[in-house]
Amino acid sequence: MERTISFMNGEGSLGHNTRAFIASNVDADRTKDNITLVNENLKQVYHKLYDDSLKKYNAKQKRKGRQIKDYYEKISRSKQEKLFYEVIVQIGNRDDTGVGSEAADIAVKVLTDYVELFISRNPQLYVFGAYIHMDEETPHVHIDFVPFSTDNKRGLETKNSLKGALASRGFESEGKGNTEWQQWSEAEKEDIAIIMEKYGISWKKLDTHKPHLSVLDYKKQERSREVKELEQELEDIGVVIELKEEREARLNREINKQELQLKKNREEAEKTLSIIDYLKEKALDEGKEQEKRNKYLIADNQELEDVITDKKEQLADLQAALARAHTVFDKADEELNRAREELAEVRKLRSELIAQVDGDYYLKEEVIRLRYENQNLKEENEGLREKLEKAYEFMKKFVIEGKSVLDKVLEWIGEKVREGRER
């Protein structure tokens, strides 16, 4: 048994696929026989696929205007990307595989196995909807999927990209006559043919003019081809736009960097000016304080000069007093020596007189006179001693070089005595 394989690019009407509305070519009585293999909410799929990458992307944007609030909404407004893509796969046609026939039942098994193989073979074509319709003339499956590429250097790390998703399977465009979509479509037909062979069906390949296709199928396929070519052109334009956006982003980053540097330089300049103002103010305050200290120093210097003058005057008085004391001591010393000499002479005469004269009245009178004179000398000597003690007390009141004038005089007298002995 041979059957054709129809692999077409669908329009992507979720309402039609889920039968939210019924088209004119649909037998509503058989809608209950339709088979839903996969049915996920498209917006939730976008959150699942892109939220992590979106969060990382937004975190890198310096300007909030560059951030993407909702990736689903962005793609829905895009002229380059589609929210999702759809392929419609059919085994045979209404003449050889019409609904209700044994061939149709086998076709349903092939289509069910193929959806499972499609999901495993195309991991970067996320299938969120797969519906086998049994309420039209021939069983067929609508497969709705979101293509995504990973490890992107520009934009989101993971983003919507049919070109990138097919490239992960090794399909790259060789021009309009052999795009990655065309290459991938042929590879998928080969997979379908393998499943068909398991059920005893061989692939009936048609020539390039496709004479056996129904008019509707042929028109759909031609429109699909035109759409794919247009999508390729739009994707190429999208790459150019993305490059421009990347260049703009790079320029914006450079501008932001320069703005940050200017801001930093301005802040440093303001900080430097603040420091200069502070140092200037501090210098003025220190100058005023120094001026006050200078005034105090001048006053202190004047007071010190007055004290020095007073000390000099006191020293002059002390020197004069010392000179007078030296004179007094010299005179007292001379008188003391003379008195000692006279006393010694008197004692000597007295001894001689006492030894030589005995009972002589005149001599007795002379001895009495000498005694009287000796007494007077003693009294003079006591008077001199009192004067000397007063001079000592007077000189104790004055200090020169850490010693009293008295100590200085005594040192001087000691030196004089030593000099006398040395002679």
mmCIF file of C-alpha atoms in Angstrom, residues 290-304:
data_model
loop_
_atom_site.group_PDB
_atom_site.id
_atom_site.type_symbol
_atom_site.label_atom_id
_atom_site.label_comp_id
_atom_site.label_asym_id
_atom_site.label_seq_id
_atom_site.Cartn_x
_atom_site.Cartn_y
_atom_site.Cartn_z
ATOM 1 C CA GLN A 290 48.574 82.219 65.196
ATOM 2 C CA GLU A 291 47.950 85.947 65.228
ATOM 3 C CA LYS A 292 46.365 85.614 68.662
ATOM 4 C CA ARG A 293 49.281 83.492 69.832
ATOM 5 C CA ASN A 294 51.722 86.095 68.456
ATOM 6 C CA LYS A 295 49.947 88.792 70.426
ATOM 7 C CA TYR A 296 50.173 86.643 73.537
ATOM 8 C CA LEU A 297 53.838 85.912 72.771
ATOM 9 C CA ILE A 298 54.570 89.633 72.367
ATOM 10 C CA ALA A 299 52.870 90.325 75.677
ATOM 11 C CA ASP A 300 54.705 87.356 77.248
ATOM 12 C CA ASN A 301 58.014 88.573 75.769
ATOM 13 C CA GLN A 302 57.441 92.056 77.164
ATOM 14 C CA GLU A 303 56.627 90.557 80.547
ATOM 15 C CA LEU A 304 59.719 88.339 80.304
#
